[in-house]
Coordinates of C-alpha atoms and ligand atoms in Angstrom, one line a residue:
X1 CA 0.0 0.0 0.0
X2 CA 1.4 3.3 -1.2
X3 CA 1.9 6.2 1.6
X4 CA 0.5 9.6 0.7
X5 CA 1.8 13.1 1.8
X6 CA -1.2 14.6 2.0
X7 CA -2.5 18.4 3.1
X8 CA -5.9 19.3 4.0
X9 CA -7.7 21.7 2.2
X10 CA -9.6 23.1 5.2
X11 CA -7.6 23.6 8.1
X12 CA -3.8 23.3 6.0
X13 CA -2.7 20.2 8.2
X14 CA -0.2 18.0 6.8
X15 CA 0.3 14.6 7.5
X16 CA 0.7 11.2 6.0
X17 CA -1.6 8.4 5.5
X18 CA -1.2 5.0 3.9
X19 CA -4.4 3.9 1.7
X20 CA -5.0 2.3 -1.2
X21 CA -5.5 3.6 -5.1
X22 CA -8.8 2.8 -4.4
X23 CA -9.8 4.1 -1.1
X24 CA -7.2 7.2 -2.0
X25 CA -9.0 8.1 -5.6
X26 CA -12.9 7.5 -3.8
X27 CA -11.7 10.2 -0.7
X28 CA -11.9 7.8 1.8
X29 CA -8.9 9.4 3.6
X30 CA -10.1 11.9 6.6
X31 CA -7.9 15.0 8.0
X32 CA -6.9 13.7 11.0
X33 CA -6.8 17.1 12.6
X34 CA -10.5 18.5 11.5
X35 CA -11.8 15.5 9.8
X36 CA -12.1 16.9 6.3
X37 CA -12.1 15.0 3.5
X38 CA -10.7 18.1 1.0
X39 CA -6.9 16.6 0.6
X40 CA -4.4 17.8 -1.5
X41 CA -1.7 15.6 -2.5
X42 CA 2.0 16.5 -2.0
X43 CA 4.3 15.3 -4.3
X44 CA 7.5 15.1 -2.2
X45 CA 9.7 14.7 -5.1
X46 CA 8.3 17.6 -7.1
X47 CA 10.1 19.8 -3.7
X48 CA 13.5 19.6 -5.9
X49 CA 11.9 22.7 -8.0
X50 CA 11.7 24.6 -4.7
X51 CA 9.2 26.9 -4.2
X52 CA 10.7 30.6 -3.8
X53 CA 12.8 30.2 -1.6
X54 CA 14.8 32.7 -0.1
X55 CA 18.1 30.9 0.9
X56 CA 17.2 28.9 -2.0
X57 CA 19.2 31.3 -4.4
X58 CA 20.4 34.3 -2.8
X59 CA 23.6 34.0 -0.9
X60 CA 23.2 36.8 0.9
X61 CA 25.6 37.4 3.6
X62 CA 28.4 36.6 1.5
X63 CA 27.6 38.5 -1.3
X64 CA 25.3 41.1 -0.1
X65 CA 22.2 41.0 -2.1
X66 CA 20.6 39.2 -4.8
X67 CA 22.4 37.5 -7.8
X68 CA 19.9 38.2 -10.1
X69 CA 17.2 35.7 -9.3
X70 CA 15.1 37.0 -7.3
X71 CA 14.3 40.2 -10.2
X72 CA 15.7 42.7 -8.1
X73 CA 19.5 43.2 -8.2
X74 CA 20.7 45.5 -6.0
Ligands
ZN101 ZN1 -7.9 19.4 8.3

């Protein structure tokens, strides 16, 4: 059985749960923290596109501002 990373839609907690295709693609899986059935599925892997980050591509500290990435060279 294949383990989700799953966030709920209604109150934003994240957690895991291990359910089947089936019970996973009829919404059988509850929010453990409010009980709603509105999940969104994480992809974990997909986290190697990071989200904007801010460490993520600016060095600051040892350069003193953005590289460039972040739109706003200073
Ligand atoms: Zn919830």
């Amino acid at each position: 059985m294949p383990y989700y990373d799953l966030k709920c839609s209604e109150c934003g907690n994240e957690f895991n749960a291990k359910a089947s295709m089936d019970e996973r693609s009829a919404a059988a899986i509850q929010c453990p923290a409010c009980g709603s059935y509105r999940l969104e599925t994480i992809f974990r892997k997909v986290n190697v596109v990071r989200s904007l980050g801010d460490e993520a591509c600016c060095p600051i500290g040892e350069t003193g501002g953005c590289g460039g990435c972040c739109g706003s060279a200073r």
